[in-house]
Amino acid sequence: MSNFDHLNLDGRLLQLLVAVIDEGSITRAAEHLGVTQSAVSHLLDKLRGIVGDPLFVKSGRGIVATARAEELAVHARVLLDELRRFATAAEFDPTQLATTFTIAANDFQRDLLLPLLLDRLRAAAPGVTLRVIPSDVPTPEMLRDAHCQLAISPRPPEAGDILQKRLFEDSYRVFYDAACRTAPDGLDDYLAAEHVTVLYEPRRSLDIDNLLAAQGIQRRFVASVPGFAGIPSFLRGSRRLATLPGLLGGGLLHGLASVAPPLPCPPMPMYMIWHLRHRHDPAHSWLRAELEAIVPTALARAAD
């Protein structure tokens, strides 16, 4: 049981706890926060005394968070959001903002949108940094527990406290290596080919794969990869096909040929997704507006 006064807590201690958990290393946390390792160790000792828990224990050459530290980090993220709102409530000025926005996105959304977003954010707010984590298939808990402030996905989770807004929609294309084959000649040729797809963990297929399977359309999948970046190496030098969002042709699948699918496919929407508590947060509202602002440029570049 700790005898320390909870009023000894401050935002920097909360930020420290989150940084060490996110980075999994005192050294990397120190680099992220721009302080020395000894300063991080000193502040961790202070925090341990306040909460009465070791917080981190050695594991091999690294450290792992205790269950108590993981629990406290969930609350710390929420408190940091509240402190940020407290400081910016009067008049939001992005030039004075010094924070890290964590965005969950898979490789398609990440490469299409986030480099442009980072450039735009830092032009207005030099103190802002971006941390990108995989979104896989987003869950409400990802946003409730403040693992990220924003997710970008075609699959917004269904929950009353999760908000969403459509950013754009894409059309599906069938990708192939034109040096090894021609475009599939109709549905029979398409179905006779070997196919490659993306399969997120835990075993979540792409929406297009689920849709076609529900219509009784059976394809021969010979490989599945955990992200779009793994697709090109399975298509190049082969006669295989992959049915994927068309905008990938301007990025991760650049150089591969593509054609419209030989059967009707609905468009793929893309959403930004956030928790209800951020709805009126000035910094978060600014982040969402900046993301929306770069979408036309991102789509134009991908189409070139």
PDB file of C-alpha atoms in Angstrom:
ATOM      1  CA  MET A   1       0.000   0.000   0.000  1.00  0.00           C
ATOM      2  CA  SER A   2       1.452   3.348  -1.012  1.00  0.00           C
ATOM      3  CA  ASN A   3       1.771   6.176   1.538  1.00  0.00           C
ATOM      4  CA  PHE A   4       2.404   8.799  -1.120  1.00  0.00           C
ATOM      5  CA  ASP A   5      -0.064  11.557  -1.838  1.00  0.00           C
ATOM      6  CA  HIS A   6      -1.811  11.099  -5.186  1.00  0.00           C
ATOM      7  CA  LEU A   7      -1.357  14.833  -5.751  1.00  0.00           C
ATOM      8  CA  ASN A   8       2.310  14.082  -6.430  1.00  0.00           C
ATOM      9  CA  LEU A   9       1.176  12.752  -9.794  1.00  0.00           C
ATOM     10  CA  ASP A  10       1.578  15.034 -12.790  1.00  0.00           C
ATOM     11  CA  GLY A  11       1.193  14.831 -16.531  1.00  0.00           C
ATOM     12  CA  ARG A  12       4.862  14.086 -17.149  1.00  0.00           C
ATOM     13  CA  LEU A  13       4.730  10.979 -14.974  1.00  0.00           C
ATOM     14  CA  LEU A  14       1.656   9.770 -16.841  1.00  0.00           C
ATOM     15  CA  GLN A  15       3.336  10.506 -20.173  1.00  0.00           C
ATOM     16  CA  LEU A  16       6.401   8.597 -19.003  1.00  0.00           C
ATOM     17  CA  LEU A  17       4.406   5.508 -18.069  1.00  0.00           C
ATOM     18  CA  VAL A  18       2.675   5.448 -21.448  1.00  0.00           C
ATOM     19  CA  ALA A  19       5.945   6.014 -23.328  1.00  0.00           C
ATOM     20  CA  VAL A  20       7.783   3.145 -21.601  1.00  0.00           C
ATOM     21  CA  ILE A  21       4.855   0.778 -22.249  1.00  0.00           C
ATOM     22  CA  ASP A  22       4.530   1.851 -25.876  1.00  0.00           C
ATOM     23  CA  GLU A  23       8.258   1.622 -26.572  1.00  0.00           C
ATOM     24  CA  GLY A  24       8.927  -1.456 -24.419  1.00  0.00           C
ATOM     25  CA  SER A  25      12.275   0.037 -23.461  1.00  0.00           C
ATOM     26  CA  ILE A  26      13.593   2.720 -21.119  1.00  0.00           C
ATOM     27  CA  THR A  27      16.202   3.681 -23.718  1.00  0.00           C
ATOM     28  CA  ARG A  28      13.654   4.144 -26.513  1.00  0.00           C
ATOM     29  CA  ALA A  29      11.241   5.918 -24.156  1.00  0.00           C
ATOM     30  CA  ALA A  30      13.994   8.374 -23.228  1.00  0.00           C
ATOM     31  CA  GLU A  31      14.727   9.015 -26.918  1.00  0.00           C
ATOM     32  CA  HIS A  32      11.021   9.501 -27.623  1.00  0.00           C
ATOM     33  CA  LEU A  33      10.609  11.968 -24.760  1.00  0.00           C
ATOM     34  CA  GLY A  34      13.908  13.749 -25.432  1.00  0.00           C
ATOM     35  CA  VAL A  35      15.355  13.114 -21.951  1.00  0.00           C
ATOM     36  CA  THR A  36      18.167  11.009 -20.535  1.00  0.00           C
ATOM     37  CA  GLN A  37      17.821   7.386 -19.446  1.00  0.00           C
ATOM     38  CA  SER A  38      18.727   8.382 -15.903  1.00  0.00           C
ATOM     39  CA  ALA A  39      15.878  10.911 -15.878  1.00  0.00           C
ATOM     40  CA  VAL A  40      13.438   8.202 -16.994  1.00  0.00           C
ATOM     41  CA  SER A  41      14.731   5.821 -14.322  1.00  0.00           C
ATOM     42  CA  HIS A  42      14.435   8.515 -11.652  1.00  0.00           C
ATOM     43  CA  LEU A  43      10.863   9.379 -12.617  1.00  0.00           C
ATOM     44  CA  LEU A  44       9.930   5.703 -12.789  1.00  0.00           C
ATOM     45  CA  ASP A  45      11.173   5.270  -9.225  1.00  0.00           C
ATOM     46  CA  LYS A  46       8.998   8.202  -8.192  1.00  0.00           C
ATOM     47  CA  LEU A  47       5.980   6.702  -9.932  1.00  0.00           C
ATOM     48  CA  ARG A  48       6.632   3.298  -8.347  1.00  0.00           C
ATOM     49  CA  GLY A  49       6.570   4.937  -4.943  1.00  0.00           C
ATOM     50  CA  ILE A  50       3.284   6.697  -5.682  1.00  0.00           C
ATOM     51  CA  VAL A  51       1.413   3.640  -6.997  1.00  0.00           C
ATOM     52  CA  GLY A  52       3.110   0.975  -4.876  1.00  0.00           C
ATOM     53  CA  ASP A  53       3.986  -1.321  -7.765  1.00  0.00           C
ATOM     54  CA  PRO A  54       7.268  -2.199  -9.558  1.00  0.00           C
ATOM     55  CA  LEU A  55       5.545  -1.335 -12.890  1.00  0.00           C
ATOM     56  CA  PHE A  56       8.212  -3.032 -15.017  1.00  0.00           C
ATOM     57  CA  VAL A  57      10.267  -6.195 -14.502  1.00  0.00           C
ATOM     58  CA  LYS A  58      13.246  -7.596 -16.400  1.00  0.00           C
ATOM     59  CA  SER A  59      12.596 -10.174 -19.102  1.00  0.00           C
ATOM     60  CA  GLY A  60      15.716 -11.400 -20.864  1.00  0.00           C
ATOM     61  CA  ARG A  61      17.530  -8.280 -22.041  1.00  0.00           C
ATOM     62  CA  GLY A  62      14.421  -6.146 -21.953  1.00  0.00           C
ATOM     63  CA  ILE A  63      11.554  -5.244 -19.657  1.00  0.00           C
ATOM     64  CA  VAL A  64       7.866  -6.088 -19.519  1.00  0.00           C
ATOM     65  CA  ALA A  65       5.050  -4.161 -17.873  1.00  0.00           C
ATOM     66  CA  THR A  66       3.293  -5.599 -14.860  1.00  0.00           C
ATOM     67  CA  ALA A  67      -0.451  -6.163 -14.975  1.00  0.00           C
ATOM     68  CA  ARG A  68      -0.852  -3.123 -12.707  1.00  0.00           C
ATOM     69  CA  ALA A  69       1.196  -0.956 -15.097  1.00  0.00           C
ATOM     70  CA  GLU A  70      -0.950  -2.027 -18.059  1.00  0.00           C
ATOM     71  CA  GLU A  71      -4.082  -1.168 -16.078  1.00  0.00           C
ATOM     72  CA  LEU A  72      -2.686   2.213 -15.021  1.00  0.00           C
ATOM     73  CA  ALA A  73      -1.660   3.015 -18.592  1.00  0.00           C
ATOM     74  CA  VAL A  74      -5.285   2.745 -19.728  1.00  0.00           C
ATOM     75  CA  HIS A  75      -6.258   5.399 -17.156  1.00  0.00           C
ATOM     76  CA  ALA A  76      -3.138   7.454 -17.901  1.00  0.00           C
ATOM     77  CA  ARG A  77      -4.061   7.777 -21.580  1.00  0.00           C
ATOM     78  CA  VAL A  78      -7.513   9.056 -20.665  1.00  0.00           C
ATOM     79  CA  LEU A  79      -6.084  11.508 -18.125  1.00  0.00           C
ATOM     80  CA  LEU A  80      -3.564  12.796 -20.666  1.00  0.00           C
ATOM     81  CA  ASP A  81      -6.404  13.413 -23.097  1.00  0.00           C
ATOM     82  CA  GLU A  82      -8.238  15.335 -20.372  1.00  0.00           C
ATOM     83  CA  LEU A  83      -5.142  17.396 -19.558  1.00  0.00           C
ATOM     84  CA  ARG A  84      -4.698  18.172 -23.247  1.00  0.00           C
ATOM     85  CA  ARG A  85      -8.307  19.346 -23.465  1.00  0.00           C
ATOM     86  CA  PHE A  86      -7.886  21.404 -20.289  1.00  0.00           C
ATOM     87  CA  ALA A  87      -4.875  23.176 -21.774  1.00  0.00           C
ATOM     88  CA  THR A  88      -6.475  23.843 -25.169  1.00  0.00           C
ATOM     89  CA  ALA A  89     -10.078  24.521 -24.179  1.00  0.00           C
ATOM     90  CA  ALA A  90      -9.834  28.326 -24.229  1.00  0.00           C
ATOM     91  CA  GLU A  91      -8.388  28.808 -27.698  1.00  0.00           C
ATOM     92  CA  PHE A  92      -6.800  26.090 -29.762  1.00  0.00           C
ATOM     93  CA  ASP A  93      -3.495  27.044 -31.365  1.00  0.00           C
ATOM     94  CA  PRO A  94      -1.798  24.184 -33.258  1.00  0.00           C
ATOM     95  CA  THR A  95       1.553  26.009 -33.198  1.00  0.00           C
ATOM     96  CA  GLN A  96       1.616  25.475 -29.431  1.00  0.00           C
ATOM     97  CA  LEU A  97       0.668  21.803 -29.595  1.00  0.00           C
ATOM     98  CA  ALA A  98       3.328  19.331 -28.439  1.00  0.00           C
ATOM     99  CA  THR A  99       1.932  15.821 -28.586  1.00  0.00           C
ATOM    100  CA  THR A 100       2.043  12.457 -30.324  1.00  0.00           C
ATOM    101  CA  PHE A 101      -1.055  11.303 -32.183  1.00  0.00           C
ATOM    102  CA  THR A 102      -1.379   7.526 -32.407  1.00  0.00           C
ATOM    103  CA  ILE A 103      -3.242   6.352 -35.507  1.00  0.00           C
ATOM    104  CA  ALA A 104      -4.172   2.755 -36.259  1.00  0.00           C
ATOM    105  CA  ALA A 105      -3.929   1.909 -39.959  1.00  0.00           C
ATOM    106  CA  ASN A 106      -2.955  -1.056 -42.087  1.00  0.00           C
ATOM    107  CA  ASP A 107      -0.368  -0.770 -44.837  1.00  0.00           C
ATOM    108  CA  PHE A 108      -2.811   0.359 -47.540  1.00  0.00           C
ATOM    109  CA  GLN A 109      -4.222   3.297 -45.552  1.00  0.00           C
ATOM    110  CA  ARG A 110      -0.864   4.036 -43.940  1.00  0.00           C
ATOM    111  CA  ASP A 111       1.038   4.486 -47.204  1.00  0.00           C
ATOM    112  CA  LEU A 112      -1.807   6.243 -49.010  1.00  0.00           C
ATOM    113  CA  LEU A 113      -2.675   8.837 -46.359  1.00  0.00           C
ATOM    114  CA  LEU A 114      -0.294   9.177 -43.455  1.00  0.00           C
ATOM    115  CA  PRO A 115       2.899  10.583 -45.039  1.00  0.00           C
ATOM    116  CA  LEU A 116       0.807  13.412 -46.478  1.00  0.00           C
ATOM    117  CA  LEU A 117      -0.966  13.869 -43.155  1.00  0.00           C
ATOM    118  CA  LEU A 118       2.332  14.093 -41.271  1.00  0.00           C
ATOM    119  CA  ASP A 119       3.632  16.781 -43.635  1.00  0.00           C
ATOM    120  CA  ARG A 120       0.442  18.792 -43.210  1.00  0.00           C
ATOM    121  CA  LEU A 121       0.342  18.415 -39.420  1.00  0.00           C
ATOM    122  CA  ARG A 122       3.948  19.460 -38.903  1.00  0.00           C
ATOM    123  CA  ALA A 123       3.628  22.433 -41.236  1.00  0.00           C
ATOM    124  CA  ALA A 124       1.037  23.858 -38.844  1.00  0.00           C
ATOM    125  CA  ALA A 125       2.240  22.255 -35.590  1.00  0.00           C
ATOM    126  CA  PRO A 126       6.008  21.529 -35.462  1.00  0.00           C
ATOM    127  CA  GLY A 127       5.597  19.961 -32.017  1.00  0.00           C
ATOM    128  CA  VAL A 128       3.347  17.160 -33.290  1.00  0.00           C
ATOM    129  CA  THR A 129       4.623  13.648 -34.037  1.00  0.00           C
ATOM    130  CA  LEU A 130       2.801  10.643 -35.441  1.00  0.00           C
ATOM    131  CA  ARG A 131       2.841   7.077 -34.148  1.00  0.00           C
ATOM    132  CA  VAL A 132       1.329   4.459 -36.449  1.00  0.00           C
ATOM    133  CA  ILE A 133       0.163   1.058 -35.217  1.00  0.00           C
ATOM    134  CA  PRO A 134      -1.539  -1.755 -37.177  1.00  0.00           C
ATOM    135  CA  SER A 135      -5.324  -1.570 -37.151  1.00  0.00           C
ATOM    136  CA  ASP A 136      -5.928  -5.173 -38.312  1.00  0.00           C
ATOM    137  CA  VAL A 137      -9.709  -5.335 -37.776  1.00  0.00           C
ATOM    138  CA  PRO A 138     -10.401  -2.436 -35.346  1.00  0.00           C
ATOM    139  CA  THR A 139     -12.205  -3.182 -32.091  1.00  0.00           C
ATOM    140  CA  PRO A 140     -14.086  -0.782 -29.796  1.00  0.00           C
ATOM    141  CA  GLU A 141     -11.548  -1.550 -27.056  1.00  0.00           C
ATOM    142  CA  MET A 142      -8.708  -0.230 -29.212  1.00  0.00           C
ATOM    143  CA  LEU A 143     -10.313   3.208 -29.088  1.00  0.00           C
ATOM    144  CA  ARG A 144     -11.905   2.983 -25.637  1.00  0.00           C
ATOM    145  CA  ASP A 145      -8.588   2.084 -23.997  1.00  0.00           C
ATOM    146  CA  ALA A 146      -6.855   4.911 -25.876  1.00  0.00           C
ATOM    147  CA  HIS A 147      -4.358   2.668 -27.657  1.00  0.00           C
ATOM    148  CA  CYS A 148      -4.927   5.135 -30.483  1.00  0.00           C
ATOM    149  CA  GLN A 149      -6.754   8.423 -30.983  1.00  0.00           C
ATOM    150  CA  LEU A 150      -7.909   7.533 -34.483  1.00  0.00           C
ATOM    151  CA  ALA A 151      -8.306   4.431 -36.652  1.00  0.00           C
ATOM    152  CA  ILE A 152      -8.573   4.317 -40.442  1.00  0.00           C
ATOM    153  CA  SER A 153     -10.329   1.247 -41.767  1.00  0.00           C
ATOM    154  CA  PRO A 154     -13.088  -0.008 -44.061  1.00  0.00           C
ATOM    155  CA  ARG A 155     -14.486  -1.818 -41.013  1.00  0.00           C
ATOM    156  CA  PRO A 156     -15.672   0.525 -38.266  1.00  0.00           C
ATOM    157  CA  PRO A 157     -16.621  -1.423 -35.133  1.00  0.00           C
ATOM    158  CA  GLU A 158     -20.265  -1.300 -34.181  1.00  0.00           C
ATOM    159  CA  ALA A 159     -20.641   0.341 -30.763  1.00  0.00           C
ATOM    160  CA  GLY A 160     -22.624   3.278 -29.416  1.00  0.00           C
ATOM    161  CA  ASP A 161     -19.536   5.133 -28.190  1.00  0.00           C
ATOM    162  CA  ILE A 162     -17.566   4.784 -31.454  1.00  0.00           C
ATOM    163  CA  LEU A 163     -17.941   7.487 -34.117  1.00  0.00           C
ATOM    164  CA  GLN A 164     -17.031   7.322 -37.797  1.00  0.00           C
ATOM    165  CA  LYS A 165     -16.893   9.397 -40.963  1.00  0.00           C
ATOM    166  CA  ARG A 166     -16.397   8.202 -44.524  1.00  0.00           C
ATOM    167  CA  LEU A 167     -13.197   9.492 -46.128  1.00  0.00           C
ATOM    168  CA  PHE A 168     -13.492   7.968 -49.610  1.00  0.00           C
ATOM    169  CA  GLU A 169     -14.411   4.789 -51.413  1.00  0.00           C
ATOM    170  CA  ASP A 170     -12.388   2.596 -53.743  1.00  0.00           C
ATOM    171  CA  SER A 171     -13.216   0.074 -56.462  1.00  0.00           C
ATOM    172  CA  TYR A 172     -11.836  -3.463 -56.516  1.00  0.00           C
ATOM    173  CA  ARG A 173      -9.427  -4.539 -59.258  1.00  0.00           C
ATOM    174  CA  VAL A 174      -7.894  -7.877 -60.226  1.00  0.00           C
ATOM    175  CA  PHE A 175      -4.081  -7.559 -60.117  1.00  0.00           C
ATOM    176  CA  TYR A 176      -1.692  -9.765 -62.106  1.00  0.00           C
ATOM    177  CA  ASP A 177       1.779  -9.846 -63.656  1.00  0.00           C
ATOM    178  CA  ALA A 178       1.331  -8.877 -67.315  1.00  0.00           C
ATOM    179  CA  ALA A 179       4.720 -10.420 -68.153  1.00  0.00           C
ATOM    180  CA  CYS A 180       3.370 -13.856 -67.247  1.00  0.00           C
ATOM    181  CA  ARG A 181      -0.284 -13.790 -68.232  1.00  0.00           C
ATOM    182  CA  THR A 182      -3.064 -11.787 -69.796  1.00  0.00           C
ATOM    183  CA  ALA A 183      -6.079 -10.452 -67.922  1.00  0.00           C
ATOM    184  CA  PRO A 184      -8.565 -13.177 -66.984  1.00  0.00           C
ATOM    185  CA  ASP A 185     -10.897 -13.824 -69.912  1.00  0.00           C
ATOM    186  CA  GLY A 186     -14.253 -13.889 -68.184  1.00  0.00           C
ATOM    187  CA  LEU A 187     -15.476 -15.509 -64.985  1.00  0.00           C
ATOM    188  CA  ASP A 188     -14.458 -19.073 -65.847  1.00  0.00           C
ATOM    189  CA  ASP A 189     -10.843 -18.050 -66.483  1.00  0.00           C
ATOM    190  CA  TYR A 190     -10.882 -15.969 -63.282  1.00  0.00           C
ATOM    191  CA  LEU A 191     -12.132 -18.897 -61.197  1.00  0.00           C
ATOM    192  CA  ALA A 192      -9.691 -21.342 -62.795  1.00  0.00           C
ATOM    193  CA  ALA A 193      -6.686 -19.258 -61.709  1.00  0.00           C
ATOM    194  CA  GLU A 194      -4.761 -19.479 -58.450  1.00  0.00           C
ATOM    195  CA  HIS A 195      -5.485 -16.584 -56.100  1.00  0.00           C
ATOM    196  CA  VAL A 196      -3.627 -14.754 -53.329  1.00  0.00           C
ATOM    197  CA  THR A 197      -5.318 -12.694 -50.612  1.00  0.00           C
ATOM    198  CA  VAL A 198      -4.865 -10.859 -47.322  1.00  0.00           C
ATOM    199  CA  LEU A 199      -5.929 -12.544 -44.100  1.00  0.00           C
ATOM    200  CA  TYR A 200      -5.805 -10.497 -40.912  1.00  0.00           C
ATOM    201  CA  GLU A 201      -5.460 -12.113 -37.521  1.00  0.00           C
ATOM    202  CA  PRO A 202      -7.401 -13.648 -35.921  1.00  0.00           C
ATOM    203  CA  ARG A 203      -8.384 -15.117 -39.318  1.00  0.00           C
ATOM    204  CA  ARG A 204     -10.389 -12.162 -40.626  1.00  0.00           C
ATOM    205  CA  SER A 205     -10.776 -12.187 -44.389  1.00  0.00           C
ATOM    206  CA  LEU A 206     -11.132  -9.163 -46.639  1.00  0.00           C
ATOM    207  CA  ASP A 207     -14.702  -7.976 -47.121  1.00  0.00           C
ATOM    208  CA  ILE A 208     -14.547  -8.806 -50.827  1.00  0.00           C
ATOM    209  CA  ASP A 209     -13.511 -12.394 -50.060  1.00  0.00           C
ATOM    210  CA  ASN A 210     -16.378 -12.794 -47.597  1.00  0.00           C
ATOM    211  CA  LEU A 211     -18.829 -11.284 -50.093  1.00  0.00           C
ATOM    212  CA  LEU A 212     -17.840 -13.572 -52.968  1.00  0.00           C
ATOM    213  CA  ALA A 213     -17.842 -16.638 -50.717  1.00  0.00           C
ATOM    214  CA  ALA A 214     -21.352 -15.738 -49.516  1.00  0.00           C
ATOM    215  CA  GLN A 215     -22.462 -15.732 -53.185  1.00  0.00           C
ATOM    216  CA  GLY A 216     -21.077 -19.235 -53.635  1.00  0.00           C
ATOM    217  CA  ILE A 217     -18.136 -18.047 -55.742  1.00  0.00           C
ATOM    218  CA  GLN A 218     -15.267 -20.386 -54.922  1.00  0.00           C
ATOM    219  CA  ARG A 219     -11.708 -19.374 -55.769  1.00  0.00           C
ATOM    220  CA  ARG A 220      -8.534 -21.396 -55.328  1.00  0.00           C
ATOM    221  CA  PHE A 221      -6.501 -19.544 -52.701  1.00  0.00           C
ATOM    222  CA  VAL A 222      -2.918 -20.758 -52.693  1.00  0.00           C
ATOM    223  CA  ALA A 223      -1.479 -18.148 -50.321  1.00  0.00           C
ATOM    224  CA  SER A 224      -2.618 -15.600 -47.757  1.00  0.00           C
ATOM    225  CA  VAL A 225      -0.492 -12.851 -46.236  1.00  0.00           C
ATOM    226  CA  PRO A 226      -1.107 -10.593 -43.193  1.00  0.00           C
ATOM    227  CA  GLY A 227      -0.976  -7.319 -45.170  1.00  0.00           C
ATOM    228  CA  PHE A 228      -1.126  -5.881 -48.680  1.00  0.00           C
ATOM    229  CA  ALA A 229       2.643  -5.379 -48.782  1.00  0.00           C
ATOM    230  CA  GLY A 230       3.078  -9.149 -48.991  1.00  0.00           C
ATOM    231  CA  ILE A 231       1.012  -9.531 -52.168  1.00  0.00           C
ATOM    232  CA  PRO A 232       3.424  -8.383 -54.960  1.00  0.00           C
ATOM    233  CA  SER A 233       6.056 -11.067 -54.377  1.00  0.00           C
ATOM    234  CA  PHE A 234       3.405 -13.764 -54.806  1.00  0.00           C
ATOM    235  CA  LEU A 235       2.112 -12.279 -58.073  1.00  0.00           C
ATOM    236  CA  ARG A 236       5.322 -11.311 -59.851  1.00  0.00           C
ATOM    237  CA  GLY A 237       6.695 -14.071 -62.030  1.00  0.00           C
ATOM    238  CA  SER A 238       3.475 -16.100 -61.774  1.00  0.00           C
ATOM    239  CA  ARG A 239       0.022 -16.467 -63.288  1.00  0.00           C
ATOM    240  CA  ARG A 240      -1.698 -15.813 -59.945  1.00  0.00           C
ATOM    241  CA  LEU A 241      -4.409 -13.208 -59.346  1.00  0.00           C
ATOM    242  CA  ALA A 242      -5.325 -10.992 -56.396  1.00  0.00           C
ATOM    243  CA  THR A 243      -8.598  -9.061 -56.093  1.00  0.00           C
ATOM    244  CA  LEU A 244      -7.846  -5.982 -54.031  1.00  0.00           C
ATOM    245  CA  PRO A 245      -8.621  -2.229 -53.667  1.00  0.00           C
ATOM    246  CA  GLY A 246      -7.706  -0.494 -56.907  1.00  0.00           C
ATOM    247  CA  LEU A 247      -5.813   2.382 -55.262  1.00  0.00           C
ATOM    248  CA  LEU A 248      -3.088  -0.096 -54.335  1.00  0.00           C
ATOM    249  CA  GLY A 249      -2.020   0.082 -57.976  1.00  0.00           C
ATOM    250  CA  GLY A 250      -0.536   3.521 -57.339  1.00  0.00           C
ATOM    251  CA  GLY A 251       1.383   2.359 -54.277  1.00  0.00           C
ATOM    252  CA  LEU A 252       2.162  -1.086 -52.923  1.00  0.00           C
ATOM    253  CA  LEU A 253       1.167  -2.879 -56.160  1.00  0.00           C
ATOM    254  CA  HIS A 254       2.790  -0.376 -58.521  1.00  0.00           C
ATOM    255  CA  GLY A 255       4.015  -2.070 -61.697  1.00  0.00           C
ATOM    256  CA  LEU A 256       1.425  -4.842 -61.671  1.00  0.00           C
ATOM    257  CA  ALA A 257      -1.374  -4.797 -64.234  1.00  0.00           C
ATOM    258  CA  SER A 258      -5.005  -4.721 -63.180  1.00  0.00           C
ATOM    259  CA  VAL A 259      -8.459  -5.106 -64.649  1.00  0.00           C
ATOM    260  CA  ALA A 260     -12.021  -4.786 -63.361  1.00  0.00           C
ATOM    261  CA  PRO A 261     -13.336  -8.023 -61.811  1.00  0.00           C
ATOM    262  CA  PRO A 262     -15.400 -10.204 -64.147  1.00  0.00           C
ATOM    263  CA  LEU A 263     -18.352 -10.033 -61.751  1.00  0.00           C
ATOM    264  CA  PRO A 264     -20.170  -7.259 -59.864  1.00  0.00           C
ATOM    265  CA  CYS A 265     -18.318  -6.019 -56.770  1.00  0.00           C
ATOM    266  CA  PRO A 266     -19.507  -3.254 -54.430  1.00  0.00           C
ATOM    267  CA  PRO A 267     -17.150  -0.330 -53.703  1.00  0.00           C
ATOM    268  CA  MET A 268     -14.928  -0.444 -50.644  1.00  0.00           C
ATOM    269  CA  PRO A 269     -15.535   2.493 -48.269  1.00  0.00           C
ATOM    270  CA  MET A 270     -12.822   3.892 -46.013  1.00  0.00           C
ATOM    271  CA  TYR A 271     -13.616   5.511 -42.662  1.00  0.00           C
ATOM    272  CA  MET A 272     -11.859   7.434 -39.957  1.00  0.00           C
ATOM    273  CA  ILE A 273     -12.995   6.139 -36.582  1.00  0.00           C
ATOM    274  CA  TRP A 274     -12.695   7.624 -33.092  1.00  0.00           C
ATOM    275  CA  HIS A 275     -14.100   7.437 -29.594  1.00  0.00           C
ATOM    276  CA  LEU A 276     -16.988   9.595 -28.420  1.00  0.00           C
ATOM    277  CA  ARG A 277     -14.851  11.308 -25.772  1.00  0.00           C
ATOM    278  CA  HIS A 278     -12.824  13.024 -28.525  1.00  0.00           C
ATOM    279  CA  ARG A 279     -15.834  14.494 -30.310  1.00  0.00           C
ATOM    280  CA  HIS A 280     -15.393  18.036 -28.924  1.00  0.00           C
ATOM    281  CA  ASP A 281     -11.650  17.923 -28.232  1.00  0.00           C
ATOM    282  CA  PRO A 282     -10.114  20.857 -30.207  1.00  0.00           C
ATOM    283  CA  ALA A 283      -6.858  19.037 -30.977  1.00  0.00           C
ATOM    284  CA  HIS A 284      -8.669  15.913 -32.114  1.00  0.00           C
ATOM    285  CA  SER A 285     -11.130  17.910 -34.205  1.00  0.00           C
ATOM    286  CA  TRP A 286      -8.171  19.607 -35.860  1.00  0.00           C
ATOM    287  CA  LEU A 287      -6.525  16.204 -36.523  1.00  0.00           C
ATOM    288  CA  ARG A 288      -9.694  14.891 -38.180  1.00  0.00           C
ATOM    289  CA  ALA A 289     -10.064  18.007 -40.316  1.00  0.00           C
ATOM    290  CA  GLU A 290      -6.431  17.772 -41.457  1.00  0.00           C
ATOM    291  CA  LEU A 291      -6.902  14.116 -42.400  1.00  0.00           C
ATOM    292  CA  GLU A 292      -9.965  14.954 -44.475  1.00  0.00           C
ATOM    293  CA  ALA A 293      -8.084  17.789 -46.149  1.00  0.00           C
ATOM    294  CA  ILE A 294      -5.317  15.571 -47.556  1.00  0.00           C
ATOM    295  CA  VAL A 295      -7.630  12.892 -49.001  1.00  0.00           C
ATOM    296  CA  PRO A 296      -8.125  14.535 -52.461  1.00  0.00           C
ATOM    297  CA  THR A 297      -4.368  14.908 -52.920  1.00  0.00           C
ATOM    298  CA  ALA A 298      -3.736  11.318 -51.792  1.00  0.00           C
ATOM    299  CA  LEU A 299      -6.326   9.949 -54.207  1.00  0.00           C
ATOM    300  CA  ALA A 300      -4.982  12.055 -57.090  1.00  0.00           C
ATOM    301  CA  ARG A 301      -1.429  10.812 -56.477  1.00  0.00           C
ATOM    302  CA  ALA A 302      -2.565   7.195 -56.303  1.00  0.00           C
ATOM    303  CA  ALA A 303      -4.467   7.563 -59.572  1.00  0.00           C
ATOM    304  CA  ASP A 304      -1.440   8.921 -61.488  1.00  0.00           C
TER     305      ASP A 304
END
